[in-house]
Amino acid sequence: MFKNLLIGLLVVVVAAIATVFAWLNPGQVTLDLAFAGFETTIAMAVIVALVVGWLFGLACIGIYIISLLRQRRRLRRALTLAETEVSNLRGLPMQDAG
């Protein structure tokens, strides 16, 4: 309950800050992307840059999580094999030395 309230409050605060930023910066900027150029507001350019950076970060963390899942699967297989080997060795009769 408290966590949801805190997240909701954070969303409202960020939206308010974004609104004030857009209101205080009504200027236009020209973006040249080498293959296309267009004119947009400063606020829209900043929002697009933030969203693109956020998506890039999600893609990077997604690749990292996939590699961790692969490693976990490999380690689980190795653990199962080691447990089976230990179980088999415990089942063997003891031999007297000498």
PDB file of N, CA and C in Angstrom:
ATOM      1  N   MET A   1       0.823  -1.187   0.000  1.00  0.00           N
ATOM      2  CA  MET A   1       0.000   0.000   0.000  1.00  0.00           C
ATOM      3  C   MET A   1       0.874   1.261   0.000  1.00  0.00           C
ATOM      4  N   PHE A   2       1.820   1.327   0.928  1.00  0.00           N
ATOM      5  CA  PHE A   2       2.699   2.493   1.015  1.00  0.00           C
ATOM      6  C   PHE A   2       3.573   2.609  -0.229  1.00  0.00           C
ATOM      7  N   LYS A   3       4.019   1.450  -0.745  1.00  0.00           N
ATOM      8  CA  LYS A   3       4.865   1.454  -1.933  1.00  0.00           C
ATOM      9  C   LYS A   3       4.093   2.004  -3.132  1.00  0.00           C
ATOM     10  N   ASN A   4       2.844   1.580  -3.309  1.00  0.00           N
ATOM     11  CA  ASN A   4       2.031   2.078  -4.419  1.00  0.00           C
ATOM     12  C   ASN A   4       1.782   3.580  -4.292  1.00  0.00           C
ATOM     13  N   LEU A   5       1.541   4.039  -3.079  1.00  0.00           N
ATOM     14  CA  LEU A   5       1.330   5.462  -2.847  1.00  0.00           C
ATOM     15  C   LEU A   5       2.588   6.258  -3.183  1.00  0.00           C
ATOM     16  N   LEU A   6       3.737   5.729  -2.800  1.00  0.00           N
ATOM     17  CA  LEU A   6       5.012   6.396  -3.077  1.00  0.00           C
ATOM     18  C   LEU A   6       5.287   6.440  -4.580  1.00  0.00           C
ATOM     19  N   ILE A   7       5.015   5.360  -5.279  1.00  0.00           N
ATOM     20  CA  ILE A   7       5.222   5.329  -6.732  1.00  0.00           C
ATOM     21  C   ILE A   7       4.274   6.311  -7.418  1.00  0.00           C
ATOM     22  N   GLY A   8       3.019   6.344  -6.976  1.00  0.00           N
ATOM     23  CA  GLY A   8       2.060   7.297  -7.546  1.00  0.00           C
ATOM     24  C   GLY A   8       2.490   8.731  -7.321  1.00  0.00           C
ATOM     25  N   LEU A   9       2.967   9.031  -6.127  1.00  0.00           N
ATOM     26  CA  LEU A   9       3.446  10.370  -5.814  1.00  0.00           C
ATOM     27  C   LEU A   9       4.653  10.733  -6.676  1.00  0.00           C
ATOM     28  N   LEU A  10       5.545   9.784  -6.874  1.00  0.00           N
ATOM     29  CA  LEU A  10       6.718  10.017  -7.714  1.00  0.00           C
ATOM     30  C   LEU A  10       6.314  10.310  -9.162  1.00  0.00           C
ATOM     31  N   VAL A  11       5.341   9.582  -9.676  1.00  0.00           N
ATOM     32  CA  VAL A  11       4.862   9.811 -11.042  1.00  0.00           C
ATOM     33  C   VAL A  11       4.266  11.211 -11.163  1.00  0.00           C
ATOM     34  N   VAL A  12       3.473  11.625 -10.177  1.00  0.00           N
ATOM     35  CA  VAL A  12       2.864  12.956 -10.203  1.00  0.00           C
ATOM     36  C   VAL A  12       3.941  14.038 -10.147  1.00  0.00           C
ATOM     37  N   VAL A  13       4.958  13.866  -9.313  1.00  0.00           N
ATOM     38  CA  VAL A  13       6.032  14.854  -9.200  1.00  0.00           C
ATOM     39  C   VAL A  13       6.816  14.953 -10.505  1.00  0.00           C
ATOM     40  N   VAL A  14       7.134  13.820 -11.113  1.00  0.00           N
ATOM     41  CA  VAL A  14       7.881  13.834 -12.377  1.00  0.00           C
ATOM     42  C   VAL A  14       7.049  14.481 -13.473  1.00  0.00           C
ATOM     43  N   ALA A  15       5.754  14.181 -13.522  1.00  0.00           N
ATOM     44  CA  ALA A  15       4.881  14.801 -14.525  1.00  0.00           C
ATOM     45  C   ALA A  15       4.806  16.309 -14.308  1.00  0.00           C
ATOM     46  N   ALA A  16       4.741  16.743 -13.062  1.00  0.00           N
ATOM     47  CA  ALA A  16       4.698  18.181 -12.771  1.00  0.00           C
ATOM     48  C   ALA A  16       5.999  18.858 -13.202  1.00  0.00           C
ATOM     49  N   ILE A  17       7.119  18.239 -12.915  1.00  0.00           N
ATOM     50  CA  ILE A  17       8.418  18.809 -13.315  1.00  0.00           C
ATOM     51  C   ILE A  17       8.518  18.880 -14.833  1.00  0.00           C
ATOM     52  N   ALA A  18       8.053  17.839 -15.526  1.00  0.00           N
ATOM     53  CA  ALA A  18       8.090  17.833 -16.991  1.00  0.00           C
ATOM     54  C   ALA A  18       7.196  18.937 -17.559  1.00  0.00           C
ATOM     55  N   THR A  19       6.035  19.130 -16.950  1.00  0.00           N
ATOM     56  CA  THR A  19       5.124  20.181 -17.413  1.00  0.00           C
ATOM     57  C   THR A  19       5.743  21.560 -17.221  1.00  0.00           C
ATOM     58  N   VAL A  20       6.341  21.801 -16.067  1.00  0.00           N
ATOM     59  CA  VAL A  20       6.981  23.090 -15.811  1.00  0.00           C
ATOM     60  C   VAL A  20       8.149  23.300 -16.767  1.00  0.00           C
ATOM     61  N   PHE A  21       8.926  22.254 -17.023  1.00  0.00           N
ATOM     62  CA  PHE A  21      10.058  22.352 -17.953  1.00  0.00           C
ATOM     63  C   PHE A  21       9.564  22.714 -19.352  1.00  0.00           C
ATOM     64  N   ALA A  22       8.505  22.051 -19.802  1.00  0.00           N
ATOM     65  CA  ALA A  22       7.972  22.339 -21.137  1.00  0.00           C
ATOM     66  C   ALA A  22       7.402  23.756 -21.211  1.00  0.00           C
ATOM     67  N   TRP A  23       6.782  24.221 -20.143  1.00  0.00           N
ATOM     68  CA  TRP A  23       6.185  25.553 -20.123  1.00  0.00           C
ATOM     69  C   TRP A  23       7.255  26.652 -20.117  1.00  0.00           C
ATOM     70  N   LEU A  24       8.366  26.405 -19.405  1.00  0.00           N
ATOM     71  CA  LEU A  24       9.421  27.409 -19.315  1.00  0.00           C
ATOM     72  C   LEU A  24      10.360  27.417 -20.520  1.00  0.00           C
ATOM     73  N   ASN A  25      10.312  26.368 -21.352  1.00  0.00           N
ATOM     74  CA  ASN A  25      11.206  26.271 -22.512  1.00  0.00           C
ATOM     75  C   ASN A  25      10.390  26.084 -23.790  1.00  0.00           C
ATOM     76  N   PRO A  26       9.726  27.130 -24.253  1.00  0.00           N
ATOM     77  CA  PRO A  26       8.871  26.974 -25.434  1.00  0.00           C
ATOM     78  C   PRO A  26       9.642  27.060 -26.755  1.00  0.00           C
ATOM     79  N   GLY A  27      10.947  27.231 -26.684  1.00  0.00           N
ATOM     80  CA  GLY A  27      11.745  27.439 -27.889  1.00  0.00           C
ATOM     81  C   GLY A  27      11.784  26.226 -28.807  1.00  0.00           C
ATOM     82  N   GLN A  28      12.121  26.493 -30.038  1.00  0.00           N
ATOM     83  CA  GLN A  28      12.230  25.452 -31.061  1.00  0.00           C
ATOM     84  C   GLN A  28      13.709  25.143 -31.303  1.00  0.00           C
ATOM     85  N   VAL A  29      14.001  23.901 -31.591  1.00  0.00           N
ATOM     86  CA  VAL A  29      15.357  23.492 -31.965  1.00  0.00           C
ATOM     87  C   VAL A  29      15.272  22.698 -33.256  1.00  0.00           C
ATOM     88  N   THR A  30      16.343  22.753 -34.034  1.00  0.00           N
ATOM     89  CA  THR A  30      16.421  21.976 -35.260  1.00  0.00           C
ATOM     90  C   THR A  30      17.343  20.803 -35.011  1.00  0.00           C
ATOM     91  N   LEU A  31      16.815  19.612 -35.217  1.00  0.00           N
ATOM     92  CA  LEU A  31      17.607  18.392 -35.038  1.00  0.00           C
ATOM     93  C   LEU A  31      18.025  17.870 -36.400  1.00  0.00           C
ATOM     94  N   ASP A  32      19.328  17.647 -36.562  1.00  0.00           N
ATOM     95  CA  ASP A  32      19.862  17.093 -37.807  1.00  0.00           C
ATOM     96  C   ASP A  32      20.385  15.702 -37.493  1.00  0.00           C
ATOM     97  N   LEU A  33      19.729  14.680 -38.033  1.00  0.00           N
ATOM     98  CA  LEU A  33      20.102  13.298 -37.757  1.00  0.00           C
ATOM     99  C   LEU A  33      20.897  12.671 -38.901  1.00  0.00           C
ATOM    100  N   ALA A  34      21.519  13.461 -39.742  1.00  0.00           N
ATOM    101  CA  ALA A  34      22.333  13.047 -40.874  1.00  0.00           C
ATOM    102  C   ALA A  34      21.470  12.551 -42.028  1.00  0.00           C
ATOM    103  N   PHE A  35      20.422  11.800 -41.767  1.00  0.00           N
ATOM    104  CA  PHE A  35      19.546  11.320 -42.838  1.00  0.00           C
ATOM    105  C   PHE A  35      18.238  12.107 -42.886  1.00  0.00           C
ATOM    106  N   ALA A  36      17.963  12.864 -41.846  1.00  0.00           N
ATOM    107  CA  ALA A  36      16.748  13.676 -41.811  1.00  0.00           C
ATOM    108  C   ALA A  36      16.953  14.813 -40.814  1.00  0.00           C
ATOM    109  N   GLY A  37      16.281  15.895 -41.048  1.00  0.00           N
ATOM    110  CA  GLY A  37      16.333  17.019 -40.131  1.00  0.00           C
ATOM    111  C   GLY A  37      14.921  17.527 -39.897  1.00  0.00           C
ATOM    112  N   PHE A  38      14.632  17.922 -38.677  1.00  0.00           N
ATOM    113  CA  PHE A  38      13.311  18.455 -38.386  1.00  0.00           C
ATOM    114  C   PHE A  38      13.382  19.393 -37.204  1.00  0.00           C
ATOM    115  N   GLU A  39      12.329  20.177 -37.066  1.00  0.00           N
ATOM    116  CA  GLU A  39      12.265  21.166 -35.999  1.00  0.00           C
ATOM    117  C   GLU A  39      11.237  20.702 -34.963  1.00  0.00           C
ATOM    118  N   THR A  40      11.611  20.819 -33.692  1.00  0.00           N
ATOM    119  CA  THR A  40      10.742  20.404 -32.597  1.00  0.00           C
ATOM    120  C   THR A  40      10.988  21.294 -31.385  1.00  0.00           C
ATOM    121  N   THR A  41      10.170  21.140 -30.383  1.00  0.00           N
ATOM    122  CA  THR A  41      10.374  21.924 -29.162  1.00  0.00           C
ATOM    123  C   THR A  41      11.508  21.321 -28.343  1.00  0.00           C
ATOM    124  N   ILE A  42      12.074  22.125 -27.473  1.00  0.00           N
ATOM    125  CA  ILE A  42      13.173  21.656 -26.623  1.00  0.00           C
ATOM    126  C   ILE A  42      12.685  20.531 -25.704  1.00  0.00           C
ATOM    127  N   ALA A  43      11.499  20.696 -25.154  1.00  0.00           N
ATOM    128  CA  ALA A  43      10.963  19.686 -24.242  1.00  0.00           C
ATOM    129  C   ALA A  43      10.799  18.340 -24.941  1.00  0.00           C
ATOM    130  N   MET A  44      10.282  18.369 -26.174  1.00  0.00           N
ATOM    131  CA  MET A  44      10.085  17.109 -26.910  1.00  0.00           C
ATOM    132  C   MET A  44      11.429  16.463 -27.226  1.00  0.00           C
ATOM    133  N   ALA A  45      12.430  17.267 -27.562  1.00  0.00           N
ATOM    134  CA  ALA A  45      13.759  16.719 -27.855  1.00  0.00           C
ATOM    135  C   ALA A  45      14.347  16.048 -26.612  1.00  0.00           C
ATOM    136  N   VAL A  46      14.183  16.682 -25.448  1.00  0.00           N
ATOM    137  CA  VAL A  46      14.701  16.105 -24.202  1.00  0.00           C
ATOM    138  C   VAL A  46      13.943  14.824 -23.854  1.00  0.00           C
ATOM    139  N   ILE A  47      12.633  14.829 -24.004  1.00  0.00           N
ATOM    140  CA  ILE A  47      11.832  13.639 -23.698  1.00  0.00           C
ATOM    141  C   ILE A  47      12.216  12.480 -24.601  1.00  0.00           C
ATOM    142  N   VAL A  48      12.375  12.748 -25.882  1.00  0.00           N
ATOM    143  CA  VAL A  48      12.768  11.682 -26.819  1.00  0.00           C
ATOM    144  C   VAL A  48      14.152  11.148 -26.466  1.00  0.00           C
ATOM    145  N   ALA A  49      15.080  12.034 -26.119  1.00  0.00           N
ATOM    146  CA  ALA A  49      16.425  11.588 -25.738  1.00  0.00           C
ATOM    147  C   ALA A  49      16.372  10.707 -24.485  1.00  0.00           C
ATOM    148  N   LEU A  50      15.549  11.101 -23.505  1.00  0.00           N
ATOM    149  CA  LEU A  50      15.419  10.292 -22.294  1.00  0.00           C
ATOM    150  C   LEU A  50      14.810   8.926 -22.592  1.00  0.00           C
ATOM    151  N   VAL A  51      13.790   8.892 -23.434  1.00  0.00           N
ATOM    152  CA  VAL A  51      13.134   7.617 -23.765  1.00  0.00           C
ATOM    153  C   VAL A  51      14.090   6.702 -24.532  1.00  0.00           C
ATOM    154  N   VAL A  52      14.821   7.260 -25.479  1.00  0.00           N
ATOM    155  CA  VAL A  52      15.783   6.451 -26.245  1.00  0.00           C
ATOM    156  C   VAL A  52      16.872   5.910 -25.314  1.00  0.00           C
ATOM    157  N   GLY A  53      17.357   6.731 -24.409  1.00  0.00           N
ATOM    158  CA  GLY A  53      18.364   6.266 -23.448  1.00  0.00           C
ATOM    159  C   GLY A  53      17.817   5.194 -22.526  1.00  0.00           C
ATOM    160  N   TRP A  54      16.567   5.353 -22.093  1.00  0.00           N
ATOM    161  CA  TRP A  54      15.928   4.359 -21.227  1.00  0.00           C
ATOM    162  C   TRP A  54      15.778   3.034 -21.967  1.00  0.00           C
ATOM    163  N   LEU A  55      15.339   3.085 -23.231  1.00  0.00           N
ATOM    164  CA  LEU A  55      15.193   1.849 -24.021  1.00  0.00           C
ATOM    165  C   LEU A  55      16.546   1.175 -24.250  1.00  0.00           C
ATOM    166  N   PHE A  56      17.584   1.975 -24.494  1.00  0.00           N
ATOM    167  CA  PHE A  56      18.921   1.406 -24.663  1.00  0.00           C
ATOM    168  C   PHE A  56      19.374   0.721 -23.378  1.00  0.00           C
ATOM    169  N   GLY A  57      19.112   1.347 -22.242  1.00  0.00           N
ATOM    170  CA  GLY A  57      19.458   0.740 -20.957  1.00  0.00           C
ATOM    171  C   GLY A  57      18.698  -0.558 -20.726  1.00  0.00           C
ATOM    172  N   LEU A  58      17.410  -0.590 -21.073  1.00  0.00           N
ATOM    173  CA  LEU A  58      16.629  -1.827 -20.942  1.00  0.00           C
ATOM    174  C   LEU A  58      17.193  -2.932 -21.830  1.00  0.00           C
ATOM    175  N   ALA A  59      17.589  -2.580 -23.041  1.00  0.00           N
ATOM    176  CA  ALA A  59      18.161  -3.575 -23.939  1.00  0.00           C
ATOM    177  C   ALA A  59      19.468  -4.136 -23.368  1.00  0.00           C
ATOM    178  N   CYS A  60      20.308  -3.266 -22.834  1.00  0.00           N
ATOM    179  CA  CYS A  60      21.579  -3.718 -22.248  1.00  0.00           C
ATOM    180  C   CYS A  60      21.352  -4.625 -21.053  1.00  0.00           C
ATOM    181  N   ILE A  61      20.441  -4.248 -20.159  1.00  0.00           N
ATOM    182  CA  ILE A  61      20.197  -5.069 -18.979  1.00  0.00           C
ATOM    183  C   ILE A  61      19.520  -6.371 -19.382  1.00  0.00           C
ATOM    184  N   GLY A  62      18.714  -6.340 -20.434  1.00  0.00           N
ATOM    185  CA  GLY A  62      18.082  -7.563 -20.925  1.00  0.00           C
ATOM    186  C   GLY A  62      19.115  -8.564 -21.419  1.00  0.00           C
ATOM    187  N   ILE A  63      20.100  -8.088 -22.141  1.00  0.00           N
ATOM    188  CA  ILE A  63      21.172  -8.966 -22.622  1.00  0.00           C
ATOM    189  C   ILE A  63      21.937  -9.548 -21.439  1.00  0.00           C
ATOM    190  N   TYR A  64      22.195  -8.733 -20.424  1.00  0.00           N
ATOM    191  CA  TYR A  64      22.907  -9.207 -19.236  1.00  0.00           C
ATOM    192  C   TYR A  64      22.088 -10.263 -18.488  1.00  0.00           C
ATOM    193  N   ILE A  65      20.791 -10.043 -18.373  1.00  0.00           N
ATOM    194  CA  ILE A  65      19.929 -11.009 -17.678  1.00  0.00           C
ATOM    195  C   ILE A  65      19.877 -12.322 -18.434  1.00  0.00           C
ATOM    196  N   ILE A  66      19.831 -12.261 -19.751  1.00  0.00           N
ATOM    197  CA  ILE A  66      19.831 -13.496 -20.546  1.00  0.00           C
ATOM    198  C   ILE A  66      21.118 -14.273 -20.325  1.00  0.00           C
ATOM    199  N   SER A  67      22.257 -13.586 -20.265  1.00  0.00           N
ATOM    200  CA  SER A  67      23.521 -14.295 -20.022  1.00  0.00           C
ATOM    201  C   SER A  67      23.539 -14.903 -18.619  1.00  0.00           C
ATOM    202  N   LEU A  68      22.968 -14.207 -17.629  1.00  0.00           N
ATOM    203  CA  LEU A  68      22.888 -14.769 -16.280  1.00  0.00           C
ATOM    204  C   LEU A  68      21.987 -16.004 -16.235  1.00  0.00           C
ATOM    205  N   LEU A  69      20.889 -15.977 -16.968  1.00  0.00           N
ATOM    206  CA  LEU A  69      19.999 -17.137 -17.011  1.00  0.00           C
ATOM    207  C   LEU A  69      20.682 -18.338 -17.656  1.00  0.00           C
ATOM    208  N   ARG A  70      21.457 -18.089 -18.704  1.00  0.00           N
ATOM    209  CA  ARG A  70      22.226 -19.180 -19.338  1.00  0.00           C
ATOM    210  C   ARG A  70      23.237 -19.770 -18.370  1.00  0.00           C
ATOM    211  N   GLN A  71      23.941 -18.897 -17.654  1.00  0.00           N
ATOM    212  CA  GLN A  71      24.931 -19.361 -16.685  1.00  0.00           C
ATOM    213  C   GLN A  71      24.249 -20.154 -15.574  1.00  0.00           C
ATOM    214  N   ARG A  72      23.102 -19.711 -15.121  1.00  0.00           N
ATOM    215  CA  ARG A  72      22.373 -20.430 -14.077  1.00  0.00           C
ATOM    216  C   ARG A  72      21.951 -21.803 -14.556  1.00  0.00           C
ATOM    217  N   ARG A  73      21.478 -21.900 -15.792  1.00  0.00           N
ATOM    218  CA  ARG A  73      21.088 -23.190 -16.356  1.00  0.00           C
ATOM    219  C   ARG A  73      22.287 -24.137 -16.430  1.00  0.00           C
ATOM    220  N   ARG A  74      23.431 -23.607 -16.864  1.00  0.00           N
ATOM    221  CA  ARG A  74      24.648 -24.412 -16.962  1.00  0.00           C
ATOM    222  C   ARG A  74      25.092 -24.890 -15.578  1.00  0.00           C
ATOM    223  N   LEU A  75      25.024 -24.013 -14.592  1.00  0.00           N
ATOM    224  CA  LEU A  75      25.417 -24.389 -13.233  1.00  0.00           C
ATOM    225  C   LEU A  75      24.452 -25.408 -12.630  1.00  0.00           C
ATOM    226  N   ARG A  76      23.167 -25.291 -12.920  1.00  0.00           N
ATOM    227  CA  ARG A  76      22.197 -26.280 -12.424  1.00  0.00           C
ATOM    228  C   ARG A  76      22.484 -27.663 -12.996  1.00  0.00           C
ATOM    229  N   ARG A  77      22.822 -27.708 -14.291  1.00  0.00           N
ATOM    230  CA  ARG A  77      23.168 -29.000 -14.902  1.00  0.00           C
ATOM    231  C   ARG A  77      24.415 -29.589 -14.246  1.00  0.00           C
ATOM    232  N   ALA A  78      25.415 -28.748 -14.013  1.00  0.00           N
ATOM    233  CA  ALA A  78      26.641 -29.227 -13.382  1.00  0.00           C
ATOM    234  C   ALA A  78      26.366 -29.707 -11.957  1.00  0.00           C
ATOM    235  N   LEU A  79      25.512 -29.010 -11.229  1.00  0.00           N
ATOM    236  CA  LEU A  79      25.153 -29.419  -9.873  1.00  0.00           C
ATOM    237  C   LEU A  79      24.414 -30.749  -9.875  1.00  0.00           C
ATOM    238  N   THR A  80      23.480 -30.925 -10.798  1.00  0.00           N
ATOM    239  CA  THR A  80      22.749 -32.190 -10.891  1.00  0.00           C
ATOM    240  C   THR A  80      23.701 -33.341 -11.193  1.00  0.00           C
ATOM    241  N   LEU A  81      24.632 -33.110 -12.095  1.00  0.00           N
ATOM    242  CA  LEU A  81      25.620 -34.141 -12.429  1.00  0.00           C
ATOM    243  C   LEU A  81      26.488 -34.471 -11.219  1.00  0.00           C
ATOM    244  N   ALA A  82      26.927 -33.466 -10.479  1.00  0.00           N
ATOM    245  CA  ALA A  82      27.765 -33.697  -9.303  1.00  0.00           C
ATOM    246  C   ALA A  82      26.980 -34.417  -8.213  1.00  0.00           C
ATOM    247  N   GLU A  83      25.715 -34.056  -8.007  1.00  0.00           N
ATOM    248  CA  GLU A  83      24.895 -34.742  -7.005  1.00  0.00           C
ATOM    249  C   GLU A  83      24.670 -36.198  -7.380  1.00  0.00           C
ATOM    250  N   THR A  84      24.461 -36.463  -8.663  1.00  0.00           N
ATOM    251  CA  THR A  84      24.293 -37.842  -9.121  1.00  0.00           C
ATOM    252  C   THR A  84      25.562 -38.639  -8.892  1.00  0.00           C
ATOM    253  N   GLU A  85      26.701 -38.049  -9.181  1.00  0.00           N
ATOM    254  CA  GLU A  85      27.979 -38.727  -8.983  1.00  0.00           C
ATOM    255  C   GLU A  85      28.217 -39.024  -7.503  1.00  0.00           C
ATOM    256  N   VAL A  86      27.929 -38.070  -6.635  1.00  0.00           N
ATOM    257  CA  VAL A  86      28.096 -38.289  -5.197  1.00  0.00           C
ATOM    258  C   VAL A  86      27.154 -39.380  -4.722  1.00  0.00           C
ATOM    259  N   SER A  87      25.928 -39.374  -5.207  1.00  0.00           N
ATOM    260  CA  SER A  87      24.951 -40.394  -4.832  1.00  0.00           C
ATOM    261  C   SER A  87      25.431 -41.775  -5.261  1.00  0.00           C
ATOM    262  N   ASN A  88      25.981 -41.879  -6.463  1.00  0.00           N
ATOM    263  CA  ASN A  88      26.496 -43.164  -6.948  1.00  0.00           C
ATOM    264  C   ASN A  88      27.697 -43.620  -6.133  1.00  0.00           C
ATOM    265  N   LEU A  89      28.582 -42.702  -5.786  1.00  0.00           N
ATOM    266  CA  LEU A  89      29.751 -43.069  -4.999  1.00  0.00           C
ATOM    267  C   LEU A  89      29.369 -43.503  -3.581  1.00  0.00           C
ATOM    268  N   ARG A  90      28.367 -42.925  -3.003  1.00  0.00           N
ATOM    269  CA  ARG A  90      27.911 -43.325  -1.672  1.00  0.00           C
ATOM    270  C   ARG A  90      27.302 -44.724  -1.681  1.00  0.00           C
ATOM    271  N   GLY A  91      26.780 -45.114  -2.807  1.00  0.00           N
ATOM    272  CA  GLY A  91      26.156 -46.428  -2.925  1.00  0.00           C
ATOM    273  C   GLY A  91      27.154 -47.565  -3.105  1.00  0.00           C
ATOM    274  N   LEU A  92      28.388 -47.249  -3.446  1.00  0.00           N
ATOM    275  CA  LEU A  92      29.390 -48.290  -3.639  1.00  0.00           C
ATOM    276  C   LEU A  92      29.823 -48.859  -2.295  1.00  0.00           C
ATOM    277  N   PRO A  93      30.101 -50.170  -2.249  1.00  0.00           N
ATOM    278  CA  PRO A  93      30.562 -50.744  -0.990  1.00  0.00           C
ATOM    279  C   PRO A  93      31.978 -50.254  -0.661  1.00  0.00           C
ATOM    280  N   MET A  94      32.250 -50.139   0.638  1.00  0.00           N
ATOM    281  CA  MET A  94      33.569 -49.704   1.101  1.00  0.00           C
ATOM    282  C   MET A  94      34.556 -50.855   0.922  1.00  0.00           C
ATOM    283  N   GLN A  95      35.744 -50.551   0.479  1.00  0.00           N
ATOM    284  CA  GLN A  95      36.800 -51.543   0.293  1.00  0.00           C
ATOM    285  C   GLN A  95      37.808 -51.388   1.417  1.00  0.00           C
ATOM    286  N   ASP A  96      38.250 -52.483   1.986  1.00  0.00           N
ATOM    287  CA  ASP A  96      39.274 -52.416   3.015  1.00  0.00           C
ATOM    288  C   ASP A  96      40.619 -52.108   2.386  1.00  0.00           C
ATOM    289  N   ALA A  97      41.347 -51.237   3.027  1.00  0.00           N
ATOM    290  CA  ALA A  97      42.698 -50.914   2.535  1.00  0.00           C
ATOM    291  C   ALA A  97      43.667 -51.967   3.061  1.00  0.00           C
ATOM    292  N   GLY A  98      44.443 -52.484   2.217  1.00  0.00           N
ATOM    293  CA  GLY A  98      45.474 -53.385   2.712  1.00  0.00           C
ATOM    294  C   GLY A  98      45.332 -54.684   2.165  1.00  0.00           C
TER     295      GLY A  98
END
